[in-house]
Coordinates of C-alpha atoms in Angstrom, one line a residue:
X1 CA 1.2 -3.3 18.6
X2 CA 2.6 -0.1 20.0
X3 CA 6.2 0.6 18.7
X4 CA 8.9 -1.3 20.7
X5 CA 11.8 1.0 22.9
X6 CA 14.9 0.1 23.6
X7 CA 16.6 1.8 26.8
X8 CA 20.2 1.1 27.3
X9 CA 21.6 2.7 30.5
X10 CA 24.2 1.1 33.3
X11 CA 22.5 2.9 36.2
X12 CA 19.7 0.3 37.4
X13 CA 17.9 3.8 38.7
X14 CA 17.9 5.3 35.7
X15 CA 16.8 2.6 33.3
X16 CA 14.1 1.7 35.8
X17 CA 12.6 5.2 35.7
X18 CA 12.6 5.6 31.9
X19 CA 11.2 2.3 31.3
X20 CA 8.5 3.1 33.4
X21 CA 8.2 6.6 31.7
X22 CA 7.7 5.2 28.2
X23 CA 5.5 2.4 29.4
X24 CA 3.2 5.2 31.1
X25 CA 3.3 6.3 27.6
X26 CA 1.7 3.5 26.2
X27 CA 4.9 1.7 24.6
X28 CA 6.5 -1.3 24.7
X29 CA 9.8 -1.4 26.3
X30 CA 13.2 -3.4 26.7
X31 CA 16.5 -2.7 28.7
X32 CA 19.8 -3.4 29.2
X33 CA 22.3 -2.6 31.1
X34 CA 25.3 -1.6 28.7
X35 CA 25.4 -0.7 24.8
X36 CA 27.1 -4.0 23.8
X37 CA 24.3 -6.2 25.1
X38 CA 22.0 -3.2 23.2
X39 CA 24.4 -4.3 20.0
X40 CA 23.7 -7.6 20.5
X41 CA 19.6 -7.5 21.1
X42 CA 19.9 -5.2 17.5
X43 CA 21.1 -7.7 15.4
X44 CA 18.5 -10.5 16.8
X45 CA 16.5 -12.0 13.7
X46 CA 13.9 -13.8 15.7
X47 CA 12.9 -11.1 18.1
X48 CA 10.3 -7.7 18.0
X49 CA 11.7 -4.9 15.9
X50 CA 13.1 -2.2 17.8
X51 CA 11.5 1.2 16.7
X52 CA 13.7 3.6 19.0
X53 CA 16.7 3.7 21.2
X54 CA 17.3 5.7 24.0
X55 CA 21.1 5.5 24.8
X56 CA 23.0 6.3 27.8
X57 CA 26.3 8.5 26.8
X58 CA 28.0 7.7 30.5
X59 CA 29.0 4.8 29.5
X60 CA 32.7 2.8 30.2
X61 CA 35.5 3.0 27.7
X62 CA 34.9 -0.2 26.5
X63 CA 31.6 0.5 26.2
X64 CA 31.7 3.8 23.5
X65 CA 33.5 1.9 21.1
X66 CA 30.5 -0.4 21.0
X67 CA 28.1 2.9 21.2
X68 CA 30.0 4.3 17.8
X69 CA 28.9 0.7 16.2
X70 CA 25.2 1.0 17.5
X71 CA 25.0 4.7 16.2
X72 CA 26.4 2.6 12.7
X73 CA 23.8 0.0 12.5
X74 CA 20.9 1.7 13.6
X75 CA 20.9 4.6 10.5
X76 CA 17.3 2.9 10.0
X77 CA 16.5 3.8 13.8
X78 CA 16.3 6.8 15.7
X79 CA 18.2 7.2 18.8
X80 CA 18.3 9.3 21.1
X81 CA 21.0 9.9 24.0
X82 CA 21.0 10.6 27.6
X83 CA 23.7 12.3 29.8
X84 CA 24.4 14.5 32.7
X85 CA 24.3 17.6 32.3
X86 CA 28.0 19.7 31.0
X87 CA 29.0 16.9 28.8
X88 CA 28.8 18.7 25.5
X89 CA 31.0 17.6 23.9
X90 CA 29.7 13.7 24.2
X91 CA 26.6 15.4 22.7
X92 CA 28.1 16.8 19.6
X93 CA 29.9 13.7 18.8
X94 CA 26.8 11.2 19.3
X95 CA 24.6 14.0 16.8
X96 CA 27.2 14.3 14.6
X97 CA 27.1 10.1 14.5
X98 CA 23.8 9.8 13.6
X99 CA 21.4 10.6 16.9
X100 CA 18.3 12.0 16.6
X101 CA 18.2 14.2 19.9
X102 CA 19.2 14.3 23.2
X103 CA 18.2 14.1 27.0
X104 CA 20.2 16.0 29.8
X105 CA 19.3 13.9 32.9
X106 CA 17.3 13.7 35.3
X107 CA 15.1 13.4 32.0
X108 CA 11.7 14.9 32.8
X109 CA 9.2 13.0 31.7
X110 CA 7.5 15.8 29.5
X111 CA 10.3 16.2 27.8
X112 CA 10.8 12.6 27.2
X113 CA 7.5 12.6 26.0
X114 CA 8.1 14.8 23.1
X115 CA 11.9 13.6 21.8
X116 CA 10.1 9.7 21.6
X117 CA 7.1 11.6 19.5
X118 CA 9.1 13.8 17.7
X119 CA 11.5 10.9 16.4
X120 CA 9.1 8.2 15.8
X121 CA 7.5 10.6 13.7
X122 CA 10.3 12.2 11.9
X123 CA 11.6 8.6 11.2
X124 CA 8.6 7.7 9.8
X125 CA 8.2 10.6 7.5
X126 CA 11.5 10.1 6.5
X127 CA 10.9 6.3 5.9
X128 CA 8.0 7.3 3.5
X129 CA 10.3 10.0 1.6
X130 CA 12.6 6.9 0.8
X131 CA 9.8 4.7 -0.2
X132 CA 8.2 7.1 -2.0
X133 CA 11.7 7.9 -3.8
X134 CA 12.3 4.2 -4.3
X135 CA 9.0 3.6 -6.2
X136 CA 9.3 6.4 -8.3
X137 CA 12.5 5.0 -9.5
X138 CA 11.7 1.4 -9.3
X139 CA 13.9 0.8 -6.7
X140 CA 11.1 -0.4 -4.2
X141 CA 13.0 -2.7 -1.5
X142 CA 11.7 -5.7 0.7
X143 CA 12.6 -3.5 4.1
X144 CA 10.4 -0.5 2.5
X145 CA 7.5 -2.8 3.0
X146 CA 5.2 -3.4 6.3
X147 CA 6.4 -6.5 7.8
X148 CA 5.6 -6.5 11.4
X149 CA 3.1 -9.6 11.5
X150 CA 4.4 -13.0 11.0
X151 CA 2.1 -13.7 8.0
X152 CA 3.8 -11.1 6.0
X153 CA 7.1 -11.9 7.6
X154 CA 6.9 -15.0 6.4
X155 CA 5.8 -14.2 2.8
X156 CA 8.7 -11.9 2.5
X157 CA 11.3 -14.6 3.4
X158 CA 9.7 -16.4 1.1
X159 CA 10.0 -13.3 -1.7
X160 CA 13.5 -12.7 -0.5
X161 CA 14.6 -16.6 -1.5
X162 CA 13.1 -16.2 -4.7
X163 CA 14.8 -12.9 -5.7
X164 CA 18.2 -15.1 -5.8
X165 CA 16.9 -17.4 -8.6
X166 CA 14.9 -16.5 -11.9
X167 CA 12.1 -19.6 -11.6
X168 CA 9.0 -18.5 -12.0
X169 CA 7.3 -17.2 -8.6
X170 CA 2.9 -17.2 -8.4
X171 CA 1.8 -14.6 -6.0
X172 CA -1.5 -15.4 -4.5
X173 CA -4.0 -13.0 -2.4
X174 CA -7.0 -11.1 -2.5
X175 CA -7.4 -7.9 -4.3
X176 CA -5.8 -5.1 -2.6
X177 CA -3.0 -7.0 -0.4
X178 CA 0.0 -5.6 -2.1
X179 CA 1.1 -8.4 -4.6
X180 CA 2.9 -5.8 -7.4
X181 CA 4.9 -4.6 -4.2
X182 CA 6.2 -8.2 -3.7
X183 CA 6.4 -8.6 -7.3
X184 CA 8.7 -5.1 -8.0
X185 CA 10.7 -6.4 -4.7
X186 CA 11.8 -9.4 -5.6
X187 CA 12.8 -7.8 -9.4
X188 CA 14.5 -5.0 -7.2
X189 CA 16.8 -7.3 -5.2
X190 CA 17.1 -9.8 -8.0
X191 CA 20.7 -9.4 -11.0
X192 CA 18.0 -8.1 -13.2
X193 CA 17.1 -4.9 -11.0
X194 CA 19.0 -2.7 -13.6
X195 CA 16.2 -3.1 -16.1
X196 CA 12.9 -2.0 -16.3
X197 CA 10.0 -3.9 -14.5
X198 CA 7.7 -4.5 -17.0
X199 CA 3.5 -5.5 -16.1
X200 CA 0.4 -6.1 -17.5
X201 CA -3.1 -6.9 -15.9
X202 CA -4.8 -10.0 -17.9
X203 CA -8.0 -9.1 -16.6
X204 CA -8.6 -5.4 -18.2
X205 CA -8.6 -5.9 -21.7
X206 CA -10.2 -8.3 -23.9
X207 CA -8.9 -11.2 -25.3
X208 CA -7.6 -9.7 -28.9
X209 CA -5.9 -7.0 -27.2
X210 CA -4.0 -8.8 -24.7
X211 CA -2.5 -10.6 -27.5
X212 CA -1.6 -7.7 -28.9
X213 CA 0.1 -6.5 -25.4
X214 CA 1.7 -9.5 -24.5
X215 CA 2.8 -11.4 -28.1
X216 CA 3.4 -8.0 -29.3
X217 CA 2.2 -7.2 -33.2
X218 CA 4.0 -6.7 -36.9
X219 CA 2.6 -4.0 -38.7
X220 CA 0.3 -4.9 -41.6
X221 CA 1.5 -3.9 -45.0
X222 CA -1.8 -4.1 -46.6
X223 CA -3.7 -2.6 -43.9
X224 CA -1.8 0.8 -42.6
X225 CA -4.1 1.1 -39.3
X226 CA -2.4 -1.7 -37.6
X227 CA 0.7 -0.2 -36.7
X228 CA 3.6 -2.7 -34.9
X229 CA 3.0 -3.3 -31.3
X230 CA 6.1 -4.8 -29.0
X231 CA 5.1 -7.5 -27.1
X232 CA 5.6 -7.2 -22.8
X233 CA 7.1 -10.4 -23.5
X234 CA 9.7 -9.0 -25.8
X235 CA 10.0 -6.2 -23.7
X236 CA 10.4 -7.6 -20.5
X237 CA 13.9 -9.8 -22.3
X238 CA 16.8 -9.7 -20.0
X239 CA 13.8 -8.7 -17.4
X240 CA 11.1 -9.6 -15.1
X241 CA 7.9 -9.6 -16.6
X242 CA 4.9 -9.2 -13.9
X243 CA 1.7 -10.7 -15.0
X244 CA -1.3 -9.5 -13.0
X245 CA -4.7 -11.8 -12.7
X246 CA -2.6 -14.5 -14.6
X247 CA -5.7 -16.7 -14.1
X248 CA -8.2 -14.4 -16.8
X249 CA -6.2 -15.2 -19.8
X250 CA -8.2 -17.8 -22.1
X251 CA -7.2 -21.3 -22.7
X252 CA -6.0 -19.8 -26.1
X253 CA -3.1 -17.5 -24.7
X254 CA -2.6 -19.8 -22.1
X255 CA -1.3 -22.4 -24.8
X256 CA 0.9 -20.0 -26.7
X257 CA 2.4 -18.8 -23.1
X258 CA 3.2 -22.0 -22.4
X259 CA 5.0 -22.4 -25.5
X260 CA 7.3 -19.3 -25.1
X261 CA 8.2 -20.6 -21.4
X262 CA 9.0 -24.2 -23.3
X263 CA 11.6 -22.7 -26.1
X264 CA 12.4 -19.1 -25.0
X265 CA 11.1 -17.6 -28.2
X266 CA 8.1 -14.9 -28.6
X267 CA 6.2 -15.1 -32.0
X268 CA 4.5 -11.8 -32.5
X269 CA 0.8 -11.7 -34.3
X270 CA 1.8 -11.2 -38.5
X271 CA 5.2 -11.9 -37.6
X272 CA 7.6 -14.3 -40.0
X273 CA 10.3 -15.5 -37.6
X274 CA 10.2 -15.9 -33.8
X275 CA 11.7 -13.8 -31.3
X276 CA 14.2 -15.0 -28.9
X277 CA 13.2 -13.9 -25.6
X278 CA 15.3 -14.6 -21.6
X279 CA 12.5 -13.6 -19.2
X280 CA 11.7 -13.4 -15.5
X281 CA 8.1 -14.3 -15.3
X282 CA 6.0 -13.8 -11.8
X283 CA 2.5 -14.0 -11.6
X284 CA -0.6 -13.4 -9.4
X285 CA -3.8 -13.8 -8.8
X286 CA -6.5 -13.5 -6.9
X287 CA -8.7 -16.8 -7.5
X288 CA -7.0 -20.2 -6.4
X289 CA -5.6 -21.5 -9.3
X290 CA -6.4 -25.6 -8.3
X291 CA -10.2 -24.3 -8.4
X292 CA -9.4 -23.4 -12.3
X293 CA -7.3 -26.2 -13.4
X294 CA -10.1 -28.6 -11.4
X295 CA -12.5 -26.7 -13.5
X296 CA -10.9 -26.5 -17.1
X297 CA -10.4 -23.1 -16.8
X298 CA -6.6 -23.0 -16.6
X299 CA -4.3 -25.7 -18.2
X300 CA -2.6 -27.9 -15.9
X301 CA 0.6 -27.9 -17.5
X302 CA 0.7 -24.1 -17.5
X303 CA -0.1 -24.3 -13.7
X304 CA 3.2 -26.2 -12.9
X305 CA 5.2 -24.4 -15.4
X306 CA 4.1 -20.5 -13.1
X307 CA 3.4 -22.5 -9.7
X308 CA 7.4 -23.7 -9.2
X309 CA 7.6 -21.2 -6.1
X310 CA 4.5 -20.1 -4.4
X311 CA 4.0 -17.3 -2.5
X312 CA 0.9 -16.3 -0.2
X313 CA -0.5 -13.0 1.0
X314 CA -2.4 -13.3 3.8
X315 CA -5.8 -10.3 3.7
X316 CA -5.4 -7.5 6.0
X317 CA -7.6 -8.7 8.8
X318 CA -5.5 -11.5 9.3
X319 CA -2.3 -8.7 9.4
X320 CA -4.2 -6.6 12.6
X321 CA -0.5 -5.9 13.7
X322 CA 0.0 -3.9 10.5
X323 CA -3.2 -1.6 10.4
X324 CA -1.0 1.3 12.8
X325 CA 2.2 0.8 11.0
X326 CA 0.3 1.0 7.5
X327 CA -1.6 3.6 8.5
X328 CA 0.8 6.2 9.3
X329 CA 2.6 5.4 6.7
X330 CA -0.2 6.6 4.7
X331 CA -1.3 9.4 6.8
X332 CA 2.7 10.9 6.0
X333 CA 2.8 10.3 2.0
X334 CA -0.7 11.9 1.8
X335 CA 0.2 14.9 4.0
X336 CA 3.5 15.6 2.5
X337 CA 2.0 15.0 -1.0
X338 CA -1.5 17.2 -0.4
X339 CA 0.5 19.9 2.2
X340 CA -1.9 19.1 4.3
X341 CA -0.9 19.8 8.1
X342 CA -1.9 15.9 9.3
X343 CA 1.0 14.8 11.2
X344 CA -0.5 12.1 13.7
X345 CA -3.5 9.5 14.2
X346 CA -5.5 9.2 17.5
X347 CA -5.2 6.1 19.4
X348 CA -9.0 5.7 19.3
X349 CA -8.8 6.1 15.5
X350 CA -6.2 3.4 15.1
X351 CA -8.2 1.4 17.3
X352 CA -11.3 1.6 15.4
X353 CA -9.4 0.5 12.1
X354 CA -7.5 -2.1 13.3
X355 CA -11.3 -3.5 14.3
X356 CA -12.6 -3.3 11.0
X357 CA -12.5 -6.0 8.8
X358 CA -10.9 -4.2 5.4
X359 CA -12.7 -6.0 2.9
X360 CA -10.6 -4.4 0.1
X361 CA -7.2 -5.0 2.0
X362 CA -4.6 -2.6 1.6
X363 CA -5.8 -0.3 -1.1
X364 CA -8.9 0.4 1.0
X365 CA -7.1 1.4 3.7
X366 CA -5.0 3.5 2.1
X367 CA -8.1 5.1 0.6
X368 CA -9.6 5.7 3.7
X369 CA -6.4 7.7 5.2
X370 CA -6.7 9.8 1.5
X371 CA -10.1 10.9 2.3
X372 CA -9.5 11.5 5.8
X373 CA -6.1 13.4 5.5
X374 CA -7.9 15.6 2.7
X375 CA -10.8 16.5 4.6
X376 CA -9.2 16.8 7.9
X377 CA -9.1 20.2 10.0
X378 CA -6.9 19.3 12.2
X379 CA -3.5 17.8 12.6
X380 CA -4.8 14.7 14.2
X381 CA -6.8 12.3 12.5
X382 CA -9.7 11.1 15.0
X383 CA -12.8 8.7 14.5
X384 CA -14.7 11.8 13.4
X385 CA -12.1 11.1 10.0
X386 CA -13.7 7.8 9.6
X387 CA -17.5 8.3 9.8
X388 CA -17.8 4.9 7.0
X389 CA -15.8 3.1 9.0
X390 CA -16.8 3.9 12.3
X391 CA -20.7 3.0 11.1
X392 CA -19.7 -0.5 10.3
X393 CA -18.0 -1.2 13.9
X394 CA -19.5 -2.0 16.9
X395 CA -18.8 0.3 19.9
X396 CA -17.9 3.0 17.4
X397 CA -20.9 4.2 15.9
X398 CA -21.3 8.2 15.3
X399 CA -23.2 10.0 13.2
X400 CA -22.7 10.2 9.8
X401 CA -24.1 13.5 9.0
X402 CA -26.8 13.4 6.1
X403 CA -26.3 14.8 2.5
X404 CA -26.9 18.5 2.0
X405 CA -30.6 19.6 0.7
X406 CA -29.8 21.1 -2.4
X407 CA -32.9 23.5 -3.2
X408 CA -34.9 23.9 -6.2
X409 CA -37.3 26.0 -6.8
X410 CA -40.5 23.8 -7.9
X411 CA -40.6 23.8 -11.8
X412 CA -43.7 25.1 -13.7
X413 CA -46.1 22.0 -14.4
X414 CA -45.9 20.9 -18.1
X415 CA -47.1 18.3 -20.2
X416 CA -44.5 15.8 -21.4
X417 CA -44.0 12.7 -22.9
X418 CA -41.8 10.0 -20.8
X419 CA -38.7 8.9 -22.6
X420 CA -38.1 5.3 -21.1
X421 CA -34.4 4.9 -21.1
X422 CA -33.4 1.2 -21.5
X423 CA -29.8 0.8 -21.6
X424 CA -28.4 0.7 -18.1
X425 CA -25.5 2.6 -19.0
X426 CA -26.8 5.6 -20.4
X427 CA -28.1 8.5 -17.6
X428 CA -31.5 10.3 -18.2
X429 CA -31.1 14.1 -19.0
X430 CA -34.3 14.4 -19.0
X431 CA -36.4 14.4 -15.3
X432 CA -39.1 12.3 -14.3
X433 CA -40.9 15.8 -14.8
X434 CA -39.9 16.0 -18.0
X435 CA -37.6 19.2 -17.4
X436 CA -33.8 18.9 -18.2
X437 CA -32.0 17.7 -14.8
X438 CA -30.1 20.4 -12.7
X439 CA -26.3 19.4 -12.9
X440 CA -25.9 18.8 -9.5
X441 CA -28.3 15.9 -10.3
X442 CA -26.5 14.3 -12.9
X443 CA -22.9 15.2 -11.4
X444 CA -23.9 13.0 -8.6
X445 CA -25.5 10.2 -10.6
X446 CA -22.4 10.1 -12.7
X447 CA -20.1 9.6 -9.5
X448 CA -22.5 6.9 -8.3
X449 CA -22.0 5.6 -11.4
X450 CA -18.5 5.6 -11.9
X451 CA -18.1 4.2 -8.4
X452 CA -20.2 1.3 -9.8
X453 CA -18.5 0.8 -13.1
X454 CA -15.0 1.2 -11.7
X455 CA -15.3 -1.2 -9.1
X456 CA -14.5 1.4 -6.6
X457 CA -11.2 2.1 -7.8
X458 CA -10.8 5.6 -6.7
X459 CA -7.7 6.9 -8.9
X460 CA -9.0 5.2 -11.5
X461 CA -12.5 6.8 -11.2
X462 CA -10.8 10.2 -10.9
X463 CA -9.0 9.9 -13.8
X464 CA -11.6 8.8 -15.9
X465 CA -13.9 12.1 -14.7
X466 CA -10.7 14.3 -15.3
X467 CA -10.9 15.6 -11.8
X468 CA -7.9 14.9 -8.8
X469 CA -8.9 12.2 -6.1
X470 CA -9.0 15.1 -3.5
X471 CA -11.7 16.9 -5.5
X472 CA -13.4 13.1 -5.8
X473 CA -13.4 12.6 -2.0
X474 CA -14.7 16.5 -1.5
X475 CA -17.8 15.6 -3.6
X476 CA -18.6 12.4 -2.1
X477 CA -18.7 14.3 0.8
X478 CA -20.8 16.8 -0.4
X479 CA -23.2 14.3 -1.8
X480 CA -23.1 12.3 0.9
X481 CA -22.2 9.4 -1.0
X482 CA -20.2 6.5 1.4
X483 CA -17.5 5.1 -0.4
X484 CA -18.7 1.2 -1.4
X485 CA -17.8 -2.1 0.8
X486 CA -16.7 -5.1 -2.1
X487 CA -20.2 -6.6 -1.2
X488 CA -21.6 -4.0 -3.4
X489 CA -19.8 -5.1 -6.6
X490 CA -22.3 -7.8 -7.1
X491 CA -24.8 -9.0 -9.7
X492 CA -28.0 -6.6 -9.2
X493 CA -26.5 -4.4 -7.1
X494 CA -26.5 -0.6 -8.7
X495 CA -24.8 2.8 -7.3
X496 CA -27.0 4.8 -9.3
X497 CA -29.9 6.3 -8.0

């Protein structure tokens, strides 16, 4: 949905020319005829957000008191104002109250054009800043998340309810649709926001060490390699404690979770005496937890001890109306964080992702902008910046060019012995004709690999090769390697070549 402008102007003329400037545009647009109907259209719960104001400063006296309270509530929004030409001083006073620019009219369109870019923009980049700022110090807000569809809208009433209560709250959705962001949201609005939000993923480590992460561990007198280990659950006391793939734990730690959420106390592995613990315990997963309790994978009495308040993600593709919003948002972090000169996405481009189906949600989206905001030349990101995606769409196929020829010049012909590898994890050094591979080679069987192993988890996978994601994305260009769909995370399916 394109962003949604508000023009508020008493002269019928005048508000009936700029609407139709901005919708010639290709935005949305609403009017009205004086600021305190424009106050009153603001503070509406139930209707579109408003993503820009344009004002009109010759308004009544009556009217600039209620202009003063616009420029107030809308610190979130950019506005900009309109008058005729000599009032200066008007000017000054509305930029000194918080507007982003200003029009002298007759506004010419052209320069219309550019204030409603320029502000959208900066808003947004300045949005991300405060995100960006929030998360690093675990401060991450409900109104810093994407919101404009009514599936999320929804969920994030739902997450706002439960931030005013310490039940327990289950967070379900695929991978990749931005649970943990609900999760630190509701700890960040909740009394407990001035401790630390404390997580752990259940489905990473094996069973023996996510005892020893979650229960926590006494050090063992007579064995002085097992050092003492705190507990998340200990940790997390007088916090929120955000369990991630609550459904992989085994029956085992299901039991003695139970039991802490029963009496409140923690009793570490080796430990004599219990722990008292008060947590705030949210959840999520990605498989349906009836499907586990039908099939005695998770124990029923856990399930209604976690599932007192519910909460549902709904996948990307059925969010469409996020994809632009998203998207930018993206596009700015990555440009500001790389210095790259991307400042804007083509409407053909956001087109072509809000068509594509997003099979890893959120996280693949947001990998797709990385890539295409690192290997961008320009300041616009087109559909050339999407070759992956574009291949899977109908009506926006291109060519993806092929992988460069790396050449070789044919080795001498030797006698050699094959050396049959067996253990699907281990790559061949040696070359089918029996010469040591070249490390271009192995460099890109490794990546193939990794992409495998990892799941497609591209920070991951860079930190585990030691390299920065930017370099990552560089070599899977170089190699020509596609970055994988979730289809290819199946049994039998193989990256390597």
């Amino acid at each position: 949905m394109p962003p949604l402008i508000l023009v508020a102007d008493h002269d019928p003329s005048q508000r009936q020319q700029l609407a139709e400037s901005i919708r010639g545009f290709g935005y949305e647009v609403e009017t009205t005829e004086a600021t305190s109907q424009a106050l009153i259209r603001l503070q509406r719960n139930d209707a579109p957000q408003i993503s820009l104001i344009v004002l009109d400063l010759t308004m009544p006296t009556t009217e600039k008191i209620t202009l003063k309270k616009i420029l107030a509530l809308t610190h979130l929004t950019p506005v900009i104002v309109a008058t005729p030409h000599g009032q200066l001083d008007a000017v000054i006073s509305a930029t000194d109250a918080g507007a982003h620019d200003f029009l002298v009219k007759p506004v010419a369109a052209e320069r219309l054009l550019v204030s409603i870019k320029n502000a959208l923009a900066q808003h947004a980049l300045t949005r991300e800043f405060q995100r960006l700022y929030c998360y690093q110090k675990n401060a991450l807000r409900f109104q810093d998340l994407v919101s404009c569809s009514e599936n999320m809208a929804r969920a994030l009433r739902l997450a706002e309810r439960a931030a005013s209560s310490t039940i327990p709250v289950m967070i379900e959705g695929e991978t990749g649709v931005g649970k943990e962001q609900i999760a630190r949201a509701i700890h960040n609005a909740s009394d407990r926001k001035s401790k630390a939000f404390v997580s752990l993923n259940c489905a990473t480590l094996p069973e023996e060490m996510i005892e020893t992460r979650l229960f926590g561990r006494e050090k063992d007198p007579e064995n002085h390699k097992v050092d003492k280990h705190t507990g998340k659950l200990i940790e997390a006391s007088n916090s929120t404690l955000y369990l991630e793939e609550i459904g992989k734990l085994s029956l085992n730690l299901q039991l003695k979770l139970l039991r802490v959420l029963q009496e409140g106390d923690v009793e570490p592995i080796g430990a004599r005496r219990p722990t008292r613990v008060d947590i705030r315990l949210i959840c999520s997963t990605q498989s349906n937890i009836i499907d586990l309790v039908k099939s005695g994978r998770f124990r029923e009495d856990l399930f209604y001890r976690l599932n007192v308040f519910p909460i549902t993600l709904a996948p990307l593709r059925a969010r469409q109306k996020e994809i632009p919003d998203l998207a930018r948002k993206f596009m700015f972090k990555f440009s500001a964080e790389e210095g790259c000169k991307v400042n804007r996405i083509s409407d053909h481009a956001l087109s072509l992702l809000m068509k594509y189906e997003w099979p890893g949600n959120i996280r693949q989206l947001e990998n797709a902008i990385y890539r295409a905001v690192i290997l961008a030349e320009n300041e616009e990101l087109d559909v050339a910046e999407f070759p992956q995606i574009a291949a899977r769409v109908e009506e926006f196929e291109i060519e993806i060019p092929p992988a460069p020829i790396i050449k070789l010049e044919p080795a001498e012909e030797k006698e050699f012995t094959p050396v049959e590898i067996r253990d699907p994890n281990v790559l061949p050094l040696i070359g089918a004709n029996g010469e040591i591979r070249n490390l271009a080679d192995i460099e890109e069987n490794t990546i193939r690999f990794a992409l495998y192993h990892y799941r497609g988890q591209m920070s991951e996978i860079a930190r585990r090769l030691g390299i920065g994601r930017s370099t990552l994305y560089r070599k899977l260009k170089d190699y020509g390697i596609d970055e994988p769909s979730e289809d290819i995370f199946t049994p039998g399916n193989s990256l390597v070549a």
